[in-house]
Amino acid sequence: MLKDNFIIRGIEFKSRFWIGTGKYKDFEETARVIEASGADVVTVAVRRVNIIDRNSPNLLDFIDPGKYKILPNTAGCYNVEDAVRYSRLAREAGVSDMIKLEVIGDEKTLFPDTIGLLKATEILAKEGFIVFPYTNDDPIMAKRLEDAGAAAVMPLGAPIGSGLGIRNPYNLKIILESAKVPVIVDAGVGIASDAAVAMELGCDAVLINTAVAGAKEPVLMAEAIKYAVWAGRLAYKAGRIPKKLYATASSPIEGML
């Protein structure tokens, strides 16, 4: 019942919980968390975590690229040129053709520079990258990114690292209605129930880092979110009952004396 694989650009994904690798105390803890999460996609900031230089301590010494799909990301890039350059570096190092694309527009809020993001998506898609752009929960921009060649769109649930949860489910619903590519919530999840909400809305997956890395017990939180993602996905597939203002009897009353 829990097997629910999905495919993006010919790549099969076994888990709908994708996990980040920032903010852990060491690579050993990172590896334990990834194992507990059940994720098969692990995203790594090319600028911040070494996955390129094999002569230095390297995250890939602690996780098996044969078991996990490594998704490089351009966290920390504030312009198109840097985002494109780090994407190319990751591919040239043989890490992946996939890229989680970030072009940040503001240091305080870490909101995306959507104009720069769109430009970088166009460039990288033309170069054959499988682009997963991190964007605002803006249905118009999500559609433009899709038209630019994005393999999926990754709207935020709330600002990066805020833990505020899904602040605007209605925008996400509009994105889900119009998107012809997968929708993966990225940023803002604070706890397991937030992940369940995203999945209940119909999102294809969630990508989470801070909610796990910042927890008192990261391994336990990773496991909790794993089950929440499963529960939310199953609930979405089951279909919820309509909301009503007044009560409805749970048992039929016809024929009762």
Short mmCIF file of C-alpha atoms in Angstrom, two decimals:
data_model
loop_
_atom_site.label_atom_id
_atom_site.label_comp_id
_atom_site.label_asym_id
_atom_site.label_seq_id
_atom_site.Cartn_x
_atom_site.Cartn_y
_atom_site.Cartn_z
CA MET A 1 0.00 0.00 0.00
CA LEU A 2 2.92 2.34 0.69
CA LYS A 3 4.59 1.73 -2.67
CA ASP A 4 3.78 4.83 -4.67
CA ASN A 5 6.67 5.52 -7.03
CA PHE A 6 6.58 8.38 -9.50
CA ILE A 7 8.63 9.36 -12.53
CA ILE A 8 10.16 12.67 -13.61
CA ARG A 9 11.94 12.83 -16.97
CA GLY A 10 12.35 9.07 -17.04
CA ILE A 11 13.79 8.89 -13.50
CA GLU A 12 11.86 6.77 -11.01
CA PHE A 13 11.54 8.11 -7.46
CA LYS A 14 10.61 5.69 -4.68
CA SER A 15 10.06 8.20 -1.88
CA ARG A 16 8.01 11.39 -1.80
CA PHE A 17 10.08 12.70 1.10
CA TRP A 18 13.24 14.35 -0.21
CA ILE A 19 15.80 15.45 2.35
CA GLY A 20 18.47 18.12 2.65
CA THR A 21 21.92 17.81 4.20
CA GLY A 22 22.63 21.20 5.75
CA LYS A 23 22.98 22.10 9.45
CA TYR A 24 23.81 18.66 10.85
CA LYS A 25 26.63 18.35 13.37
CA ASP A 26 28.68 16.02 11.16
CA PHE A 27 28.49 13.70 8.17
CA GLU A 28 27.80 10.69 10.42
CA GLU A 29 24.61 12.25 11.78
CA THR A 30 23.62 13.24 8.25
CA ALA A 31 23.91 9.62 7.15
CA ARG A 32 21.80 8.35 10.08
CA VAL A 33 19.07 10.88 9.35
CA ILE A 34 18.96 10.02 5.66
CA GLU A 35 18.60 6.34 6.47
CA ALA A 36 15.77 7.01 8.94
CA SER A 37 13.93 9.24 6.47
CA GLY A 38 13.49 6.55 3.86
CA ALA A 39 14.28 9.20 1.24
CA ASP A 40 15.94 8.27 -2.00
CA VAL A 41 16.68 11.89 -3.00
CA VAL A 42 19.35 13.77 -1.04
CA THR A 43 19.95 17.41 -1.89
CA VAL A 44 23.34 19.00 -1.30
CA ALA A 45 24.42 22.63 -1.54
CA VAL A 46 27.33 22.71 -3.99
CA ARG A 47 28.72 25.90 -2.43
CA ARG A 48 28.53 24.68 1.16
CA VAL A 49 29.03 20.91 1.30
CA ASN A 50 31.87 19.20 -0.48
CA ILE A 51 30.67 16.74 -3.11
CA ILE A 52 33.19 17.69 -5.79
CA ASP A 53 36.72 17.44 -4.35
CA ARG A 54 37.41 13.76 -3.68
CA ASN A 55 40.69 14.64 -1.91
CA SER A 56 38.87 16.41 0.95
CA PRO A 57 36.24 15.18 3.46
CA ASN A 58 33.28 14.47 1.24
CA LEU A 59 29.63 13.81 2.01
CA LEU A 60 29.59 11.11 -0.65
CA ASP A 61 31.98 9.09 1.53
CA PHE A 62 29.10 8.70 4.00
CA ILE A 63 26.14 8.13 1.68
CA ASP A 64 26.01 5.73 -1.22
CA PRO A 65 25.33 7.40 -4.59
CA GLY A 66 24.30 3.98 -5.82
CA LYS A 67 21.49 3.92 -3.25
CA TYR A 68 20.50 7.59 -3.23
CA LYS A 69 19.87 10.13 -5.97
CA ILE A 70 22.11 13.10 -5.25
CA LEU A 71 20.39 16.38 -6.10
CA PRO A 72 22.91 19.26 -6.14
CA ASN A 73 21.46 22.65 -5.28
CA THR A 74 22.58 26.23 -5.78
CA ALA A 75 21.81 27.50 -2.27
CA GLY A 76 23.69 30.70 -1.54
CA CYS A 77 23.61 31.94 -5.14
CA TYR A 78 22.28 35.48 -5.51
CA ASN A 79 22.56 35.91 -9.26
CA VAL A 80 22.02 33.98 -12.46
CA GLU A 81 25.72 33.66 -13.27
CA ASP A 82 26.61 31.95 -9.97
CA ALA A 83 23.61 29.63 -10.09
CA VAL A 84 24.45 28.51 -13.62
CA ARG A 85 28.16 28.15 -12.82
CA TYR A 86 27.63 25.93 -9.77
CA SER A 87 25.11 23.83 -11.68
CA ARG A 88 27.69 23.21 -14.37
CA LEU A 89 30.39 22.41 -11.81
CA ALA A 90 28.21 19.74 -10.22
CA ARG A 91 27.48 18.12 -13.55
CA GLU A 92 31.11 18.29 -14.69
CA ALA A 93 32.10 16.51 -11.47
CA GLY A 94 29.76 13.70 -12.45
CA VAL A 95 27.31 14.26 -9.61
CA SER A 96 24.05 14.60 -11.55
CA ASP A 97 22.20 16.17 -14.46
CA MET A 98 19.53 17.13 -11.94
CA ILE A 99 19.77 20.50 -10.21
CA LYS A 100 17.66 22.11 -7.52
CA LEU A 101 17.92 25.67 -8.74
CA GLU A 102 17.96 28.57 -6.29
CA VAL A 103 18.52 32.21 -7.16
CA ILE A 104 18.01 34.14 -3.93
CA GLY A 105 16.83 37.74 -4.08
CA ASP A 106 17.11 38.90 -0.47
CA GLU A 107 19.46 37.96 2.38
CA LYS A 108 16.92 38.55 5.15
CA THR A 109 13.91 36.67 3.81
CA LEU A 110 15.74 34.36 1.40
CA PHE A 111 12.84 34.76 -1.01
CA PRO A 112 13.67 33.78 -4.59
CA ASP A 113 14.63 36.30 -7.25
CA THR A 114 12.00 34.94 -9.61
CA ILE A 115 13.18 36.96 -12.61
CA GLY A 116 16.70 35.58 -12.22
CA LEU A 117 15.32 32.13 -11.50
CA LEU A 118 13.36 32.13 -14.74
CA LYS A 119 16.45 33.17 -16.73
CA ALA A 120 18.61 30.50 -15.12
CA THR A 121 15.95 27.86 -15.71
CA GLU A 122 15.83 28.73 -19.41
CA ILE A 123 19.63 28.52 -19.71
CA LEU A 124 20.02 25.23 -17.87
CA ALA A 125 17.02 23.53 -19.46
CA LYS A 126 18.48 24.30 -22.90
CA GLU A 127 21.74 22.68 -21.76
CA GLY A 128 19.93 19.47 -20.88
CA PHE A 129 19.73 19.87 -17.12
CA ILE A 130 16.76 18.42 -15.24
CA VAL A 131 15.81 21.61 -13.44
CA PHE A 132 13.88 21.80 -10.17
CA PRO A 133 13.46 25.54 -9.47
CA TYR A 134 12.72 26.80 -5.94
CA THR A 135 10.14 29.55 -6.27
CA ASN A 136 7.46 31.56 -4.48
CA ASP A 137 3.94 30.13 -4.18
CA ASP A 138 2.95 32.16 -7.24
CA PRO A 139 0.83 30.27 -9.80
CA ILE A 140 1.86 32.59 -12.65
CA MET A 141 5.58 32.11 -12.03
CA ALA A 142 5.10 28.36 -11.60
CA LYS A 143 3.54 28.24 -15.07
CA ARG A 144 6.32 30.34 -16.60
CA LEU A 145 8.97 28.08 -15.07
CA GLU A 146 7.19 25.07 -16.50
CA ASP A 147 7.09 26.72 -19.92
CA ALA A 148 10.82 27.50 -19.58
CA GLY A 149 11.61 23.81 -19.28
CA ALA A 150 11.47 23.06 -15.56
CA ALA A 151 11.07 19.35 -14.84
CA ALA A 152 9.06 20.20 -11.71
CA VAL A 153 8.25 23.33 -9.75
CA MET A 154 9.17 23.73 -6.09
CA PRO A 155 7.02 26.40 -4.41
CA LEU A 156 7.79 27.38 -0.85
CA GLY A 157 5.35 26.61 1.93
CA ALA A 158 6.85 29.45 3.98
CA PRO A 159 10.25 31.20 4.09
CA ILE A 160 13.32 28.94 4.24
CA GLY A 161 13.98 27.67 7.75
CA SER A 162 10.97 29.47 9.25
CA GLY A 163 9.08 26.33 10.29
CA LEU A 164 5.80 28.19 9.74
CA GLY A 165 4.21 25.38 7.76
CA ILE A 166 1.96 25.74 4.72
CA ARG A 167 0.94 29.39 4.91
CA ASN A 168 -1.05 29.63 1.69
CA PRO A 169 -2.66 26.32 0.75
CA TYR A 170 -4.96 28.09 -1.70
CA ASN A 171 -2.11 29.23 -3.93
CA LEU A 172 -0.69 25.73 -3.83
CA LYS A 173 -4.07 24.37 -4.94
CA ILE A 174 -4.09 26.73 -7.92
CA ILE A 175 -0.53 25.67 -8.85
CA LEU A 176 -1.54 22.02 -8.58
CA GLU A 177 -4.60 22.56 -10.78
CA SER A 178 -2.65 24.21 -13.58
CA ALA A 179 0.74 22.46 -13.47
CA LYS A 180 1.53 19.73 -15.97
CA VAL A 181 4.78 18.92 -14.13
CA PRO A 182 5.19 17.60 -10.58
CA VAL A 183 4.82 20.05 -7.68
CA ILE A 184 7.23 19.60 -4.78
CA VAL A 185 6.90 21.79 -1.69
CA ASP A 186 10.26 23.16 -0.65
CA ALA A 187 10.89 25.28 2.47
CA GLY A 188 8.82 26.21 5.49
CA VAL A 189 7.83 22.82 6.87
CA GLY A 190 8.32 22.78 10.65
CA ILE A 191 6.98 19.43 11.79
CA ALA A 192 5.46 16.22 10.50
CA SER A 193 1.89 17.52 10.29
CA ASP A 194 3.01 20.28 7.89
CA ALA A 195 4.33 17.64 5.51
CA ALA A 196 1.03 15.76 5.76
CA VAL A 197 -0.88 18.93 4.82
CA ALA A 198 1.25 19.42 1.70
CA MET A 199 0.66 15.85 0.62
CA GLU A 200 -3.07 15.99 1.39
CA LEU A 201 -3.34 18.94 -0.99
CA GLY A 202 -1.97 16.71 -3.76
CA CYS A 203 1.67 17.76 -3.92
CA ASP A 204 3.91 15.12 -5.44
CA ALA A 205 6.62 15.35 -2.79
CA VAL A 206 8.14 17.53 -0.08
CA LEU A 207 11.78 18.55 0.33
CA ILE A 208 12.76 19.21 3.93
CA ASN A 209 15.98 20.16 5.71
CA THR A 210 15.71 22.52 8.69
CA ALA A 211 12.68 20.83 10.28
CA VAL A 212 14.80 17.70 10.65
CA ALA A 213 18.27 19.15 11.21
CA GLY A 214 17.00 21.65 13.79
CA ALA A 215 14.96 19.14 15.79
CA LYS A 216 16.16 18.03 19.22
CA GLU A 217 16.30 14.48 17.85
CA PRO A 218 16.87 14.72 14.09
CA VAL A 219 16.69 10.96 13.47
CA LEU A 220 13.31 10.72 15.19
CA MET A 221 11.97 13.73 13.30
CA ALA A 222 13.10 12.24 10.00
CA GLU A 223 11.18 9.08 10.78
CA ALA A 224 8.11 11.03 11.90
CA ILE A 225 8.03 13.01 8.67
CA LYS A 226 8.46 9.83 6.64
CA TYR A 227 5.22 8.47 8.10
CA ALA A 228 3.47 11.84 7.75
CA VAL A 229 4.29 11.98 4.06
CA TRP A 230 2.91 8.47 3.60
CA ALA A 231 -0.24 9.34 5.57
CA GLY A 232 -0.82 12.57 3.66
CA ARG A 233 -0.38 10.88 0.30
CA LEU A 234 -2.74 8.02 1.20
CA ALA A 235 -5.33 10.51 2.49
CA TYR A 236 -5.12 12.46 -0.77
CA LYS A 237 -5.62 9.31 -2.80
CA ALA A 238 -8.52 8.22 -0.55
CA GLY A 239 -10.35 11.55 -0.99
CA ARG A 240 -11.65 13.58 1.93
CA ILE A 241 -15.33 14.10 2.75
CA PRO A 242 -16.90 17.49 1.93
CA LYS A 243 -16.87 20.10 4.68
CA LYS A 244 -20.33 20.93 6.04
CA LEU A 245 -21.67 23.54 8.40
CA TYR A 246 -24.05 21.16 10.19
CA ALA A 247 -23.81 17.64 11.52
CA THR A 248 -24.63 14.52 9.54
CA ALA A 249 -25.52 11.30 11.34
CA SER A 250 -22.83 8.65 11.08
CA SER A 251 -25.37 5.83 11.05
CA PRO A 252 -28.37 5.65 8.69
CA ILE A 253 -31.66 6.58 10.34
CA GLU A 254 -34.09 5.46 7.63
CA GLY A 255 -36.43 2.76 8.83
CA MET A 256 -35.77 3.42 12.51
CA LEU A 257 -38.82 3.60 14.81
#
